[in-house]
PDB file of C-alpha atoms and ligand atoms in Angstrom:
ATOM      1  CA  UNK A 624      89.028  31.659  21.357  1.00 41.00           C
ATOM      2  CA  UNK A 625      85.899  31.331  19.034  1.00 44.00           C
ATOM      3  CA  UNK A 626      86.600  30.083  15.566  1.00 45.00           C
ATOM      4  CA  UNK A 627      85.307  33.405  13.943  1.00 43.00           C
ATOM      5  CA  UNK A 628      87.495  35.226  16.341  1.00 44.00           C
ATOM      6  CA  UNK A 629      90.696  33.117  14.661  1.00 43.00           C
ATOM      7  CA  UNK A 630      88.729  33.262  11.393  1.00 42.00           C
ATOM      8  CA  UNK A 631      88.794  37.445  11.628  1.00 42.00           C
ATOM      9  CA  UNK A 632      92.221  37.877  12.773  1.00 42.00           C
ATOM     10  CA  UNK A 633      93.692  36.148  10.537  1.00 41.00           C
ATOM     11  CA  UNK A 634      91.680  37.895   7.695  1.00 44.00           C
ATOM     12  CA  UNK A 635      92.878  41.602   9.521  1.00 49.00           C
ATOM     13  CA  UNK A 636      96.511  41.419  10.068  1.00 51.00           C
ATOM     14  CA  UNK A 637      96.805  44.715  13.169  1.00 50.00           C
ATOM     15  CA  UNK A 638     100.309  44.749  13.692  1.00 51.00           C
ATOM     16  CA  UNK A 639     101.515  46.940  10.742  1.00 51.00           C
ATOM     17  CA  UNK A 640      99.517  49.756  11.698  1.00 53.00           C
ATOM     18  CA  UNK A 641     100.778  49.217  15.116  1.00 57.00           C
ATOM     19  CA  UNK A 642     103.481  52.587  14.595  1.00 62.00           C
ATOM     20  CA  UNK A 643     101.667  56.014  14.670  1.00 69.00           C
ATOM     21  CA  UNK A 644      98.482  54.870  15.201  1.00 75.00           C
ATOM     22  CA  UNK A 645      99.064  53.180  18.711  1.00 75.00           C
ATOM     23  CA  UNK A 646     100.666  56.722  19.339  1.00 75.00           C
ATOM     24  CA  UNK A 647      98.086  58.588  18.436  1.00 83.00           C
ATOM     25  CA  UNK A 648      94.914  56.608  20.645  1.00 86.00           C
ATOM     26  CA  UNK A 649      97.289  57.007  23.534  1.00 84.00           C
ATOM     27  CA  UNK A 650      97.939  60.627  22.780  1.00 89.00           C
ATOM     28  CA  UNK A 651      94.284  61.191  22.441  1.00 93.00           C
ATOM     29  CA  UNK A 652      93.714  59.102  26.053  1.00 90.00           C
ATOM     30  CA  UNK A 653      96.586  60.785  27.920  1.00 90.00           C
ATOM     31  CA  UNK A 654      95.424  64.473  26.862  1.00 94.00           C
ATOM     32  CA  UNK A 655      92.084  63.169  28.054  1.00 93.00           C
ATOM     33  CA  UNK A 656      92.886  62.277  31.504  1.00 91.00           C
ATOM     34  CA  UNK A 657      95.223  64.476  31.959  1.00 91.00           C
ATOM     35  CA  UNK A 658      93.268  67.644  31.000  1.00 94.00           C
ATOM     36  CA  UNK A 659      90.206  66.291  32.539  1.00 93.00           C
ATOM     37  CA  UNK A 660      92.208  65.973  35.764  1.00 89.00           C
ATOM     38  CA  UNK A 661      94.157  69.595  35.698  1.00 91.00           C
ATOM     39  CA  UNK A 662      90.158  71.285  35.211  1.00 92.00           C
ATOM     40  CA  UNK A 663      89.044  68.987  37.658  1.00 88.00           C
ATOM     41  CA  UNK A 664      91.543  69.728  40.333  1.00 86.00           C
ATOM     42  CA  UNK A 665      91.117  73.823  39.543  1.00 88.00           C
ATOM     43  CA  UNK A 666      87.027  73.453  39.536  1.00 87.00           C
ATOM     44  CA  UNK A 667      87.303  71.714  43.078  1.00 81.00           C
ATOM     45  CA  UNK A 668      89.089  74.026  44.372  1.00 82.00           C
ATOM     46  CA  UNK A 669      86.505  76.807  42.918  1.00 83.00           C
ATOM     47  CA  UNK A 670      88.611  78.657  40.569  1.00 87.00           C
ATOM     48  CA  UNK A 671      85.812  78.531  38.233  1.00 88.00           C
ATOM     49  CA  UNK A 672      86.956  81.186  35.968  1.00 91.00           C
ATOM     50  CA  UNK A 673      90.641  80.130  35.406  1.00 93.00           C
ATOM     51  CA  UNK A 674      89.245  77.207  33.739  1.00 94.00           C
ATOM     52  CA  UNK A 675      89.316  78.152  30.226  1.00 94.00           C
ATOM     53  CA  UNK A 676      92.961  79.420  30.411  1.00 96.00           C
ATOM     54  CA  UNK A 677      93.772  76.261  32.526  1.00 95.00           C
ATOM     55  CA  UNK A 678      92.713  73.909  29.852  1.00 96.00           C
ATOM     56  CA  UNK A 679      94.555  75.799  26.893  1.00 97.00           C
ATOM     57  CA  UNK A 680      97.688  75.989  28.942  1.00 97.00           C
ATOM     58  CA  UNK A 681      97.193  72.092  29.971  1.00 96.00           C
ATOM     59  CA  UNK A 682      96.709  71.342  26.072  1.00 97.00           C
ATOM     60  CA  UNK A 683      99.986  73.313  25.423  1.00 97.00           C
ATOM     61  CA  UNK A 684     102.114  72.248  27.975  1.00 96.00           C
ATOM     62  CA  UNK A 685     100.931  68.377  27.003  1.00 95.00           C
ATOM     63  CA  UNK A 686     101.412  68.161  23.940  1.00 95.00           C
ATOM     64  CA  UNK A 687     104.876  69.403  23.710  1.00 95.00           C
ATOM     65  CA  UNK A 688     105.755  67.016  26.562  1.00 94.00           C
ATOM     66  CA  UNK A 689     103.958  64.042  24.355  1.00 91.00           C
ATOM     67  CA  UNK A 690     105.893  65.651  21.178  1.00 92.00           C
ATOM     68  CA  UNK A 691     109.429  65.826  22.646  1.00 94.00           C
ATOM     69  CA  UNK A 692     109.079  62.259  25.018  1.00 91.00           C
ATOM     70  CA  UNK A 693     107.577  60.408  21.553  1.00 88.00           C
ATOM     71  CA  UNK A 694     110.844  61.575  19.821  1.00 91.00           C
ATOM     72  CA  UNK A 695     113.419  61.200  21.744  1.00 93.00           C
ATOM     73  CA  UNK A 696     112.112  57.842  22.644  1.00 89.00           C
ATOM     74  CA  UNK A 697     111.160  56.485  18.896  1.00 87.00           C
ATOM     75  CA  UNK A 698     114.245  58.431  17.585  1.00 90.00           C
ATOM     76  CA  UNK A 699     116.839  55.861  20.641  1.00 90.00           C
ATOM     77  CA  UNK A 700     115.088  53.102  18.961  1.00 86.00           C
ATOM     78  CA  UNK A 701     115.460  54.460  15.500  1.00 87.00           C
ATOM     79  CA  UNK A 702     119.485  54.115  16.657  1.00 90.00           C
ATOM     80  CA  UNK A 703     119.794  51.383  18.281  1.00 89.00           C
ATOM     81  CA  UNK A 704     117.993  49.817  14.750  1.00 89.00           C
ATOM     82  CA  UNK A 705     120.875  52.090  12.731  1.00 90.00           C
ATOM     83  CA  UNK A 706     123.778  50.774  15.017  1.00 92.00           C
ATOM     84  CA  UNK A 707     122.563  47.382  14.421  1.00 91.00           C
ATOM     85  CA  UNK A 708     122.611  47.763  10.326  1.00 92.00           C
ATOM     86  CA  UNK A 709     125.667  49.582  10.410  1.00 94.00           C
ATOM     87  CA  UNK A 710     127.047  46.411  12.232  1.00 94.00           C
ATOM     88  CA  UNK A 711     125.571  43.577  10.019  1.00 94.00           C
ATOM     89  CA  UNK A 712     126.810  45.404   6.779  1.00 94.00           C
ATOM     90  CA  UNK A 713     130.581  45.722   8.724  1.00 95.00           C
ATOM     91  CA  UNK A 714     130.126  41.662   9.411  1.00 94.00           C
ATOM     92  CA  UNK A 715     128.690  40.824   5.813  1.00 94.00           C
ATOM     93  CA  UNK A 716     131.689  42.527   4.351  1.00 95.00           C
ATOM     94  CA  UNK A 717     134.667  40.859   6.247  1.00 95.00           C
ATOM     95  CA  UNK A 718     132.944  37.495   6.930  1.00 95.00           C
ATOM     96  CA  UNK A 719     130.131  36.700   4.089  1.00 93.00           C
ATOM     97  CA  UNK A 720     130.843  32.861   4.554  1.00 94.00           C
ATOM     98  CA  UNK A 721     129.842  33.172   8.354  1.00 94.00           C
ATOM     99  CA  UNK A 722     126.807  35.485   7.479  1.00 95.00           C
ATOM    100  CA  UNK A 723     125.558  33.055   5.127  1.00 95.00           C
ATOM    101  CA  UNK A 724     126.287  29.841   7.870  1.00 95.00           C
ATOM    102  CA  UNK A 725     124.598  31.686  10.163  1.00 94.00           C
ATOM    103  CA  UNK A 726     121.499  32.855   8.444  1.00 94.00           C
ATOM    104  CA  UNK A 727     121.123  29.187   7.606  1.00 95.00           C
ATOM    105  CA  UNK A 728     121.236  27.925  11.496  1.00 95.00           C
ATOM    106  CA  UNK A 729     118.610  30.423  11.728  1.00 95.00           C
ATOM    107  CA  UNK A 730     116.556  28.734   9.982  1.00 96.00           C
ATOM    108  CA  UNK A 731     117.436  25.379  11.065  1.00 96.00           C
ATOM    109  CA  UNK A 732     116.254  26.614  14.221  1.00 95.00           C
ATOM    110  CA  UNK A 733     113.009  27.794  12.692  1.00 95.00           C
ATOM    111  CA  UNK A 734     112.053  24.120  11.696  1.00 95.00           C
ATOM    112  CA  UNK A 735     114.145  23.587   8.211  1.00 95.00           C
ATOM    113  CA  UNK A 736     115.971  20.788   7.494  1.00 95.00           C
ATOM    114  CA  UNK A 737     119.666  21.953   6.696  1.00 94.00           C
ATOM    115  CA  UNK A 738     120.067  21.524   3.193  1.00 95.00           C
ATOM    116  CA  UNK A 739     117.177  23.110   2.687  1.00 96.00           C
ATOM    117  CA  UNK A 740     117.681  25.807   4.716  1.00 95.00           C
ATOM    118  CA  UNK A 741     121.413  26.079   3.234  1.00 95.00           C
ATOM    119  CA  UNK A 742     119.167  26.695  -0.194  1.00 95.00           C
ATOM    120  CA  UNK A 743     116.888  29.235   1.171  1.00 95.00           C
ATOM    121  CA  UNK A 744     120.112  31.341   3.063  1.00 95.00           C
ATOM    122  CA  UNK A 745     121.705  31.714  -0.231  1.00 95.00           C
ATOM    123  CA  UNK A 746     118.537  32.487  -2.476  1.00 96.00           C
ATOM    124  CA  UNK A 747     117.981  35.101   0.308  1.00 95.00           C
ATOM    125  CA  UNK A 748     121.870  36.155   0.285  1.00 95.00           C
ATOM    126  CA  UNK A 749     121.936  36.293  -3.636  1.00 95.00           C
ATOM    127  CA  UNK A 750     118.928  38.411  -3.619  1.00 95.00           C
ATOM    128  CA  UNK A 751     119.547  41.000  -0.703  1.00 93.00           C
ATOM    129  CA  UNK A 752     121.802  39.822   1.743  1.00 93.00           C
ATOM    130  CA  UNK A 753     121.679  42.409   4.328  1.00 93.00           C
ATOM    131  CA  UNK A 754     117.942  42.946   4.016  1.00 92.00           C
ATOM    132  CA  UNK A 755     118.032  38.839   4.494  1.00 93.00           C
ATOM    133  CA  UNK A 756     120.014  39.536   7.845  1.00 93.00           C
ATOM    134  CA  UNK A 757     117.926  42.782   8.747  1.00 92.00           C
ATOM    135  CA  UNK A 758     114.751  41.111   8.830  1.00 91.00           C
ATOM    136  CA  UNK A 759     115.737  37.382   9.911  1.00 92.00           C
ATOM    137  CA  UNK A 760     118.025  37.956  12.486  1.00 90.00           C
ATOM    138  CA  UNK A 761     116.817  41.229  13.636  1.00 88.00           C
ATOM    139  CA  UNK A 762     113.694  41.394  13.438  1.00 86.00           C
ATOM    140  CA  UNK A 763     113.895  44.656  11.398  1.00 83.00           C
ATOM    141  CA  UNK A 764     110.811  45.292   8.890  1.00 79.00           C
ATOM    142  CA  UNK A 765     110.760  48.414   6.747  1.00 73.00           C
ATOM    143  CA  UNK A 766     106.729  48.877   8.075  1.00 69.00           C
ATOM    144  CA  UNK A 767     107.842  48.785  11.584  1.00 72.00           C
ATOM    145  CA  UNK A 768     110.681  51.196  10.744  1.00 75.00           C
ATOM    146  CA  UNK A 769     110.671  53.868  13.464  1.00 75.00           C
ATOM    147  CA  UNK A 770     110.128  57.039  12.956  1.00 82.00           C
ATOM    148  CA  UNK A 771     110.496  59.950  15.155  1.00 87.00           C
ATOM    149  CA  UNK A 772     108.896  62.974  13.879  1.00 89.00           C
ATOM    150  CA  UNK A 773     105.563  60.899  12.462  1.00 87.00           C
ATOM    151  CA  UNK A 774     105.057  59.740  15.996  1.00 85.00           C
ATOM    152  CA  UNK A 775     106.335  62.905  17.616  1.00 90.00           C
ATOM    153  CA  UNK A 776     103.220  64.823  15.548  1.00 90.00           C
ATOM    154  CA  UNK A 777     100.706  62.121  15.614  1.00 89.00           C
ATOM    155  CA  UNK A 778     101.434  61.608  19.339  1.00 89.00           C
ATOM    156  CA  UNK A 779     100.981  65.931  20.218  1.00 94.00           C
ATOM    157  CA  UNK A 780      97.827  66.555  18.041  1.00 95.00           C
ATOM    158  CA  UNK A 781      96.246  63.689  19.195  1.00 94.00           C
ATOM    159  CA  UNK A 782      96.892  65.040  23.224  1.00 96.00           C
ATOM    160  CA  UNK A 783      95.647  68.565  21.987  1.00 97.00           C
ATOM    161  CA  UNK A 784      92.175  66.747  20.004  1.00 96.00           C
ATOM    162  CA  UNK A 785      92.105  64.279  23.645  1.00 96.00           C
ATOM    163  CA  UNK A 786      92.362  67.406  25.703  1.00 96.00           C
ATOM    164  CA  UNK A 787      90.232  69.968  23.958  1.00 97.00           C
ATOM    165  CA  UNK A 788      86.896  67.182  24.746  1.00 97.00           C
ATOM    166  CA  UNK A 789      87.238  68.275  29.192  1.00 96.00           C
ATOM    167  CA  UNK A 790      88.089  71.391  27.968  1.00 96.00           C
ATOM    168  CA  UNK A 791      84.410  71.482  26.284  1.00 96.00           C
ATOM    169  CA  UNK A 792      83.052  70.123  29.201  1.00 94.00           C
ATOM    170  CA  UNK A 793      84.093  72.816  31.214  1.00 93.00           C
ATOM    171  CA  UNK A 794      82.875  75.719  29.032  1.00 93.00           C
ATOM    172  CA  UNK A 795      79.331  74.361  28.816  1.00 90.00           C
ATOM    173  CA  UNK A 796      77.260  76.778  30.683  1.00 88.00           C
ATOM    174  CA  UNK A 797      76.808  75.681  33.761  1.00 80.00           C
ATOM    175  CA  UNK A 798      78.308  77.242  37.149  1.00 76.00           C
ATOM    176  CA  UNK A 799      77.260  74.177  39.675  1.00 77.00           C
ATOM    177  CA  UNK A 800      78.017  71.626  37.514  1.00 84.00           C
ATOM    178  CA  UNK A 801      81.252  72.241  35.801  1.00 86.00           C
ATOM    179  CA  UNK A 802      83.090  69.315  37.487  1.00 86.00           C
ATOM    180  CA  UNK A 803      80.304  67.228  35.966  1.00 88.00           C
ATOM    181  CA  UNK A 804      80.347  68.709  32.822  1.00 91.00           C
ATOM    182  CA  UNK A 805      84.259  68.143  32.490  1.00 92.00           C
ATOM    183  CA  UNK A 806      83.338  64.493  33.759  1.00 90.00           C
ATOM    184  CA  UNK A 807      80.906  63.586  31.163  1.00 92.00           C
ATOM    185  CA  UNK A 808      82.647  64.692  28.605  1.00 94.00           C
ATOM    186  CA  UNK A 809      86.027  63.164  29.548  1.00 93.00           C
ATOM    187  CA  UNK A 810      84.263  59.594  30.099  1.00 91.00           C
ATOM    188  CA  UNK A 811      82.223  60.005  26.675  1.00 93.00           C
ATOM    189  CA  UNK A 812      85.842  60.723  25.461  1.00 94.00           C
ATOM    190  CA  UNK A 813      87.343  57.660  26.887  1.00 91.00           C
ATOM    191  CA  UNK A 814      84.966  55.115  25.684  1.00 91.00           C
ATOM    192  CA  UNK A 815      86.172  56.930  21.733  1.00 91.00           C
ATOM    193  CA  UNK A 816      89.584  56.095  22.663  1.00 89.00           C
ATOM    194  CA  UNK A 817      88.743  52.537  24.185  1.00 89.00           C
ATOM    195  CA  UNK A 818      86.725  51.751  20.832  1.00 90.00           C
ATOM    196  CA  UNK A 819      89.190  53.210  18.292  1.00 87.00           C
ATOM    197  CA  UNK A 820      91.936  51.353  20.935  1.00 84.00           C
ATOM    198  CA  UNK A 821      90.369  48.211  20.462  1.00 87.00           C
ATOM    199  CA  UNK A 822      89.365  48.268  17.052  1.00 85.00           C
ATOM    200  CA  UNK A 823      93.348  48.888  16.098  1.00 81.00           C
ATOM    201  CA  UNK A 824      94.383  46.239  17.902  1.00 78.00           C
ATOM    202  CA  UNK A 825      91.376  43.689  16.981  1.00 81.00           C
ATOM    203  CA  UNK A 826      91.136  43.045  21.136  1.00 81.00           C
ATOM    204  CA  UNK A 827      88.205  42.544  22.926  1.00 86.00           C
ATOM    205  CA  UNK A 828      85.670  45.758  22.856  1.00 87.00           C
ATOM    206  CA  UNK A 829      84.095  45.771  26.133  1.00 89.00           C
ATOM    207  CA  UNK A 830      87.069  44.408  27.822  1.00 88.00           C
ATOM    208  CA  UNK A 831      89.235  47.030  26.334  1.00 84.00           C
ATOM    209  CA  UNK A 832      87.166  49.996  26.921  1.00 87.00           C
ATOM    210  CA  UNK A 833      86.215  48.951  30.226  1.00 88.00           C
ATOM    211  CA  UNK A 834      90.022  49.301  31.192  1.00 86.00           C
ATOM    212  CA  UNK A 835      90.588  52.701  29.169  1.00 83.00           C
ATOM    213  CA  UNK A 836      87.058  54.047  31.072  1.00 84.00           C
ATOM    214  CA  UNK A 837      88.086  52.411  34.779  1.00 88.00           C
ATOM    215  CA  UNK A 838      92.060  53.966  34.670  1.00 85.00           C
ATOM    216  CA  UNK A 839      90.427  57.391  33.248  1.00 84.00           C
ATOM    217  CA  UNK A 840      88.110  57.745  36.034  1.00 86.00           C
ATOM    218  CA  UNK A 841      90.336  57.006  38.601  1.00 86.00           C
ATOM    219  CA  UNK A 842      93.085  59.663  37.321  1.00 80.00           C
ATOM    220  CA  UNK A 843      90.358  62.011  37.598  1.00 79.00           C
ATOM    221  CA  UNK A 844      88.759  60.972  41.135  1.00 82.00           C
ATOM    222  CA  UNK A 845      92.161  60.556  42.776  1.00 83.00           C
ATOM    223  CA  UNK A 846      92.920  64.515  41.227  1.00 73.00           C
ATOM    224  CA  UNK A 847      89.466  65.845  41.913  1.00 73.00           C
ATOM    225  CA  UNK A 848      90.570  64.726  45.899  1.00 76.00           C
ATOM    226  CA  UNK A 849      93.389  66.797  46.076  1.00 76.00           C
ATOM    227  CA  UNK A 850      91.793  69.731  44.487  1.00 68.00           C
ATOM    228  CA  UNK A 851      89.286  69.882  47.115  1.00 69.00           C
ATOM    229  CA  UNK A 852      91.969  68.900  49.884  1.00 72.00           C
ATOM    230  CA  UNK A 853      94.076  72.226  48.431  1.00 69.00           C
ATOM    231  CA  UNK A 854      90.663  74.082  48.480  1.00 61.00           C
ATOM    232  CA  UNK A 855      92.527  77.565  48.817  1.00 50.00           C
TER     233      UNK A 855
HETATM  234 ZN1  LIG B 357     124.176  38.544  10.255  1.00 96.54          ZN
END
């Protein structure tokens, strides 16, 4: 990895944005493909003038699917996180002793020596135990807290912005060309997504919108063949 590469990443810390954001560039990508691929299909099967009312129903149907699959997903994490608080307060209450001994090995582990990390258990204890345990042996951060209904959202209106760009495509005015239309518009959509994707996680730009722009295409190819194959 190049020096300045180390030098930026270090500078740019990505992972705390990692939450709604992450949702909302693969909301965007999914009701781009997706979309794309439903007008697609319908245009190669020369149902030219359902296309409008196919796109506004694929937007609809999407992103409620993208709403209610972000929740219920983000919200079984967002329990299995409250189950495991519930269960460290319950363990700091009848054993502190233990909790404190074992926050300690934990940091043994990490590289401390023992009386050291003895001192740094029960600084941490005496300050906020159960945050101590939360974050150390959990892994729990408050900015990585999950939550349900900001994803839910971020994820649906990003499908419906994704999917209204084929949806453009396909009421440019053009009869012939409509599958290209939807095309262009769907691939100048995906290399948004694979910048914005790859600026919010500080990876490689070409490499990353290479493999948005290459899995896009091929949704849309492999449904534009069995449009045409259903040609009725
Ligand atoms: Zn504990």
């Amino acid at each position: 990895m190049p020096l300045e590469h180390v030098y930026q990443r270090n500078m740019h810390h990505k992972s705390h944005k990692s939450g709604w954001l992450r949702a909302a560039v693969l909301g965007a990508n999914d009701g781009l493909v997706s979309n794309a691929s439903l007008l697609i299909g319908i245009a190669a099967a020369g149902k030219i003038s359902l296309l409008p009312l196919t796109g506004i129903a694929g937007i609809a149907a999407g992103s409620m699917s993208m709403a209610v699959g972000e929740y219920i997903s983000v919200q079984s994490q967002s329990d299995i996180e409250e189950a495991d608080r519930k269960m460290e307060i319950e363990h700091l209450a009848i054993d502190p002793e233990g909790e404190l001994e074992e926050l300690a090995e934990i940091y043994v582990e990490r590289g401390l020596p023992r009386d050291l990390a003895r001192q740094v258990a029960e600084k941490f204890t005496e300050k906020n135990a159960l945050e101590a345990h939360l974050r150390d042996e959990l892994g729990h951060f408050e900015m990585h807290k999950a939550r349900p209904l900001q994803a839910a959202i971020a994820s649906a209106l990003s499908f419906a912005i994704g999917g209204a760009i084929p949806l453009l495509g396909a009421l440019m005015p053009t009869t012939s060309g409509k599958v290209w239309m939807i095309v262009l518009f769907t691939l100048i959509g995906l290399v948004g997504t694979g910048v914005t994707s790859s600026k919010l996680a500080g990876s490689p730009l070409v490499r990353t919108v290479l493999r948005v722009f290459i899995g896009g295409s091929l949704g849309m190819l492999i449904t534009a063949g069995i449009g045409s194959l259903v040609h009725i």
